[in-house]
């Protein structure tokens, strides 16, 4: 009887140590994943039933809210209006239900009401189970759009100068064509 108790104690001790070791490994992996999530360059948000469940710091920065204030907020909060959110939501549903990625450039709203252009991509966590939610990724397109507008203005100015010139103008490639 005593040897059986000692064997059970040893088995219990080994199982307990293995469980604790797995727990430490799991906690370390969760911390690494959280660091990756929080330091991503794009905004990432998990939505379920049109409410934000979790987001990273970059998403909170984009929409101008503290990270801790966003869980539970309705998704239309960072859209210009509830109607625009409904249009985006209806537009993306068939795409994500098919397991595809929905992409679009649209206006988004910061906490103070300022509008900005953002590029979003949305993918269902599990298309067959919409209750699991969807992951939304967003990035601010304001700087890129500003750069593209400045380039268009510069190109137009260059074309205008060329059209006013009496000199000949031509371009050649490396083979002098």
Tab-separated table of C-alpha atoms in Angstrom:
chain	number	residue	atom	x	y	z
A	1	UNK	CA	0.000	0.000	0.000
A	2	UNK	CA	2.843	2.376	0.905
A	3	UNK	CA	4.674	1.690	-2.348
A	4	UNK	CA	1.474	2.381	-4.291
A	5	UNK	CA	1.073	5.714	-2.490
A	6	UNK	CA	4.706	6.628	-3.223
A	7	UNK	CA	4.287	5.725	-6.901
A	8	UNK	CA	1.103	7.815	-7.128
A	9	UNK	CA	2.843	10.711	-5.382
A	10	UNK	CA	5.743	10.510	-7.859
A	11	UNK	CA	3.346	10.351	-10.821
A	12	UNK	CA	1.356	13.296	-9.474
A	13	UNK	CA	4.579	15.263	-8.891
A	14	UNK	CA	5.821	14.626	-12.478
A	15	UNK	CA	2.437	15.591	-13.952
A	16	UNK	CA	2.306	18.748	-11.863
A	17	UNK	CA	5.816	19.774	-12.960
A	18	UNK	CA	4.970	19.085	-16.628
A	19	UNK	CA	1.780	21.139	-16.335
A	20	UNK	CA	3.613	24.051	-14.719
A	21	UNK	CA	6.335	23.938	-17.402
A	22	UNK	CA	3.730	23.965	-20.197
A	23	UNK	CA	1.975	26.867	-18.496
A	24	UNK	CA	5.223	28.881	-18.378
A	25	UNK	CA	5.854	28.141	-22.067
A	26	UNK	CA	2.297	29.123	-22.914
A	27	UNK	CA	2.576	32.373	-20.928
A	28	UNK	CA	5.883	33.218	-22.641
A	29	UNK	CA	4.322	32.590	-26.061
A	30	UNK	CA	1.317	34.759	-25.157
A	31	UNK	CA	3.645	37.605	-24.065
A	32	UNK	CA	5.597	37.347	-27.335
A	33	UNK	CA	2.376	37.418	-29.359
A	34	UNK	CA	1.129	40.444	-27.392
A	35	UNK	CA	4.393	42.307	-28.085
A	36	UNK	CA	4.056	41.530	-31.794
A	37	UNK	CA	0.413	42.633	-31.760
A	38	UNK	CA	1.135	45.885	-29.920
A	39	UNK	CA	4.131	46.892	-32.044
A	40	UNK	CA	2.614	46.189	-35.470
A	41	UNK	CA	2.852	49.152	-37.855
A	42	UNK	CA	-0.770	48.760	-38.941
A	43	UNK	CA	-3.846	49.122	-36.814
A	44	UNK	CA	-5.401	45.756	-35.939
A	45	UNK	CA	-8.831	45.240	-34.386
A	46	UNK	CA	-10.996	42.204	-33.660
A	47	UNK	CA	-14.724	42.872	-34.063
A	48	UNK	CA	-17.620	40.633	-33.063
A	49	UNK	CA	-21.219	41.561	-33.731
A	50	UNK	CA	-20.186	45.100	-34.788
A	51	UNK	CA	-18.380	45.759	-31.511
A	52	UNK	CA	-14.665	46.037	-30.907
A	53	UNK	CA	-13.320	43.178	-28.786
A	54	UNK	CA	-9.612	43.981	-28.859
A	55	UNK	CA	-7.219	46.249	-30.730
A	56	UNK	CA	-3.547	47.116	-30.813
A	57	UNK	CA	-1.969	50.464	-29.942
A	58	UNK	CA	-1.640	51.544	-33.571
A	59	UNK	CA	-5.384	51.142	-34.165
A	60	UNK	CA	-6.109	53.212	-31.055
A	61	UNK	CA	-3.704	55.902	-32.305
A	62	UNK	CA	-5.420	55.967	-35.707
A	63	UNK	CA	-8.862	56.554	-34.233
A	64	UNK	CA	-7.589	58.795	-31.414
A	65	UNK	CA	-8.810	56.786	-28.427
A	66	UNK	CA	-6.860	55.213	-25.561
A	67	UNK	CA	-6.571	51.430	-26.070
A	68	UNK	CA	-8.407	50.693	-22.846
A	69	UNK	CA	-11.440	52.788	-23.915
A	70	UNK	CA	-12.082	50.920	-27.180
A	71	UNK	CA	-13.257	47.415	-26.165
A	72	UNK	CA	-17.033	47.282	-26.368
A	73	UNK	CA	-17.366	50.365	-28.595
A	74	UNK	CA	-19.545	49.982	-31.685
A	75	UNK	CA	-17.638	49.875	-34.974
A	76	UNK	CA	-19.471	52.878	-36.426
A	77	UNK	CA	-17.659	55.036	-33.818
A	78	UNK	CA	-14.685	55.538	-36.150
A	79	UNK	CA	-16.731	55.976	-39.327
A	80	UNK	CA	-18.044	59.385	-40.467
A	81	UNK	CA	-21.628	58.295	-39.844
A	82	UNK	CA	-23.660	55.277	-38.827
A	83	UNK	CA	-25.050	55.090	-42.379
A	84	UNK	CA	-21.548	54.922	-43.903
A	85	UNK	CA	-20.652	52.137	-41.464
A	86	UNK	CA	-23.768	50.195	-42.481
A	87	UNK	CA	-22.827	50.557	-46.172
A	88	UNK	CA	-19.280	49.275	-45.519
A	89	UNK	CA	-20.599	46.460	-43.344
A	90	UNK	CA	-23.107	45.333	-45.979
A	91	UNK	CA	-20.480	45.620	-48.720
A	92	UNK	CA	-17.908	43.483	-46.890
A	93	UNK	CA	-20.201	40.720	-45.550
A	94	UNK	CA	-20.413	38.596	-48.739
A	95	UNK	CA	-16.665	38.882	-49.311
A	96	UNK	CA	-15.585	37.817	-45.828
A	97	UNK	CA	-18.315	35.144	-45.636
A	98	UNK	CA	-16.653	33.587	-48.706
A	99	UNK	CA	-13.325	33.497	-46.830
A	100	UNK	CA	-11.835	36.301	-48.928
A	101	UNK	CA	-10.121	39.499	-47.795
A	102	UNK	CA	-12.167	42.674	-48.195
A	103	UNK	CA	-10.088	45.768	-49.073
A	104	UNK	CA	-11.162	49.349	-49.437
A	105	UNK	CA	-9.955	52.935	-49.052
A	106	UNK	CA	-12.481	55.032	-47.167
A	107	UNK	CA	-12.860	57.944	-44.823
A	108	UNK	CA	-12.488	57.232	-41.116
A	109	UNK	CA	-13.070	59.473	-38.107
A	110	UNK	CA	-10.855	60.190	-35.139
A	111	UNK	CA	-12.242	60.803	-31.656
A	112	UNK	CA	-12.177	64.590	-32.140
A	113	UNK	CA	-14.233	64.326	-35.347
A	114	UNK	CA	-11.305	64.809	-37.758
A	115	UNK	CA	-11.753	62.752	-40.921
A	116	UNK	CA	-8.867	60.979	-42.622
A	117	UNK	CA	-8.435	58.534	-45.479
A	118	UNK	CA	-7.678	54.999	-44.379
A	119	UNK	CA	-7.092	51.734	-46.161
A	120	UNK	CA	-8.805	48.794	-44.507
A	121	UNK	CA	-8.644	45.068	-45.012
A	122	UNK	CA	-11.048	42.681	-43.310
A	123	UNK	CA	-10.940	38.901	-42.961
A	124	UNK	CA	-13.278	36.638	-41.019
A	125	UNK	CA	-11.663	34.655	-38.217
A	126	UNK	CA	-13.653	31.642	-39.357
A	127	UNK	CA	-15.950	32.289	-42.369
A	128	UNK	CA	-18.255	29.365	-41.501
A	129	UNK	CA	-18.783	30.792	-37.982
A	130	UNK	CA	-19.403	34.549	-38.234
A	131	UNK	CA	-19.930	34.772	-34.475
A	132	UNK	CA	-16.140	34.324	-34.079
A	133	UNK	CA	-15.725	37.809	-35.552
A	134	UNK	CA	-13.495	39.473	-38.111
A	135	UNK	CA	-10.037	41.001	-37.995
A	136	UNK	CA	-9.841	44.547	-39.350
A	137	UNK	CA	-6.525	46.072	-40.338
A	138	UNK	CA	-6.224	49.784	-41.047
A	139	UNK	CA	-3.572	52.260	-42.070
A	140	UNK	CA	-3.633	56.017	-42.466
A	141	UNK	CA	-3.352	57.034	-46.132
A	142	UNK	CA	-3.174	60.812	-45.472
A	143	UNK	CA	0.583	61.156	-45.986
A	144	UNK	CA	0.604	58.937	-49.083
A	145	UNK	CA	-2.306	60.857	-50.637
A	146	UNK	CA	-0.535	64.157	-49.885
A	147	UNK	CA	2.655	62.941	-51.555
A	148	UNK	CA	0.733	61.715	-54.601
A	149	UNK	CA	-1.088	65.077	-54.900
A	150	UNK	CA	2.219	66.972	-54.684
A	151	UNK	CA	3.670	64.736	-57.404
A	152	UNK	CA	0.656	65.324	-59.678
A	153	UNK	CA	0.986	69.093	-59.135
A	154	UNK	CA	4.699	68.969	-59.926
A	155	UNK	CA	4.126	66.919	-63.070
A	156	UNK	CA	1.388	69.302	-64.246
A	157	UNK	CA	3.689	72.289	-63.661
A	158	UNK	CA	6.464	70.587	-65.651
A	159	UNK	CA	4.066	69.828	-68.538
A	160	UNK	CA	2.815	73.433	-68.524
A	161	UNK	CA	6.395	74.748	-68.680
A	162	UNK	CA	7.201	72.410	-71.555
A	163	UNK	CA	4.109	73.456	-73.502
A	164	UNK	CA	5.086	77.136	-73.153
A	165	UNK	CA	8.667	76.544	-74.271
A	166	UNK	CA	9.804	77.204	-77.844
A	167	UNK	CA	12.618	74.701	-77.397
A	168	UNK	CA	12.367	71.114	-78.497
A	169	UNK	CA	11.998	68.470	-75.876
A	170	UNK	CA	12.451	64.731	-76.117
A	171	UNK	CA	13.338	61.816	-73.911
A	172	UNK	CA	15.741	58.973	-74.590
A	173	UNK	CA	16.257	55.666	-72.870
A	174	UNK	CA	19.661	54.025	-72.225
A	175	UNK	CA	19.816	52.701	-75.785
A	176	UNK	CA	19.234	56.231	-77.151
A	177	UNK	CA	15.767	55.377	-78.445
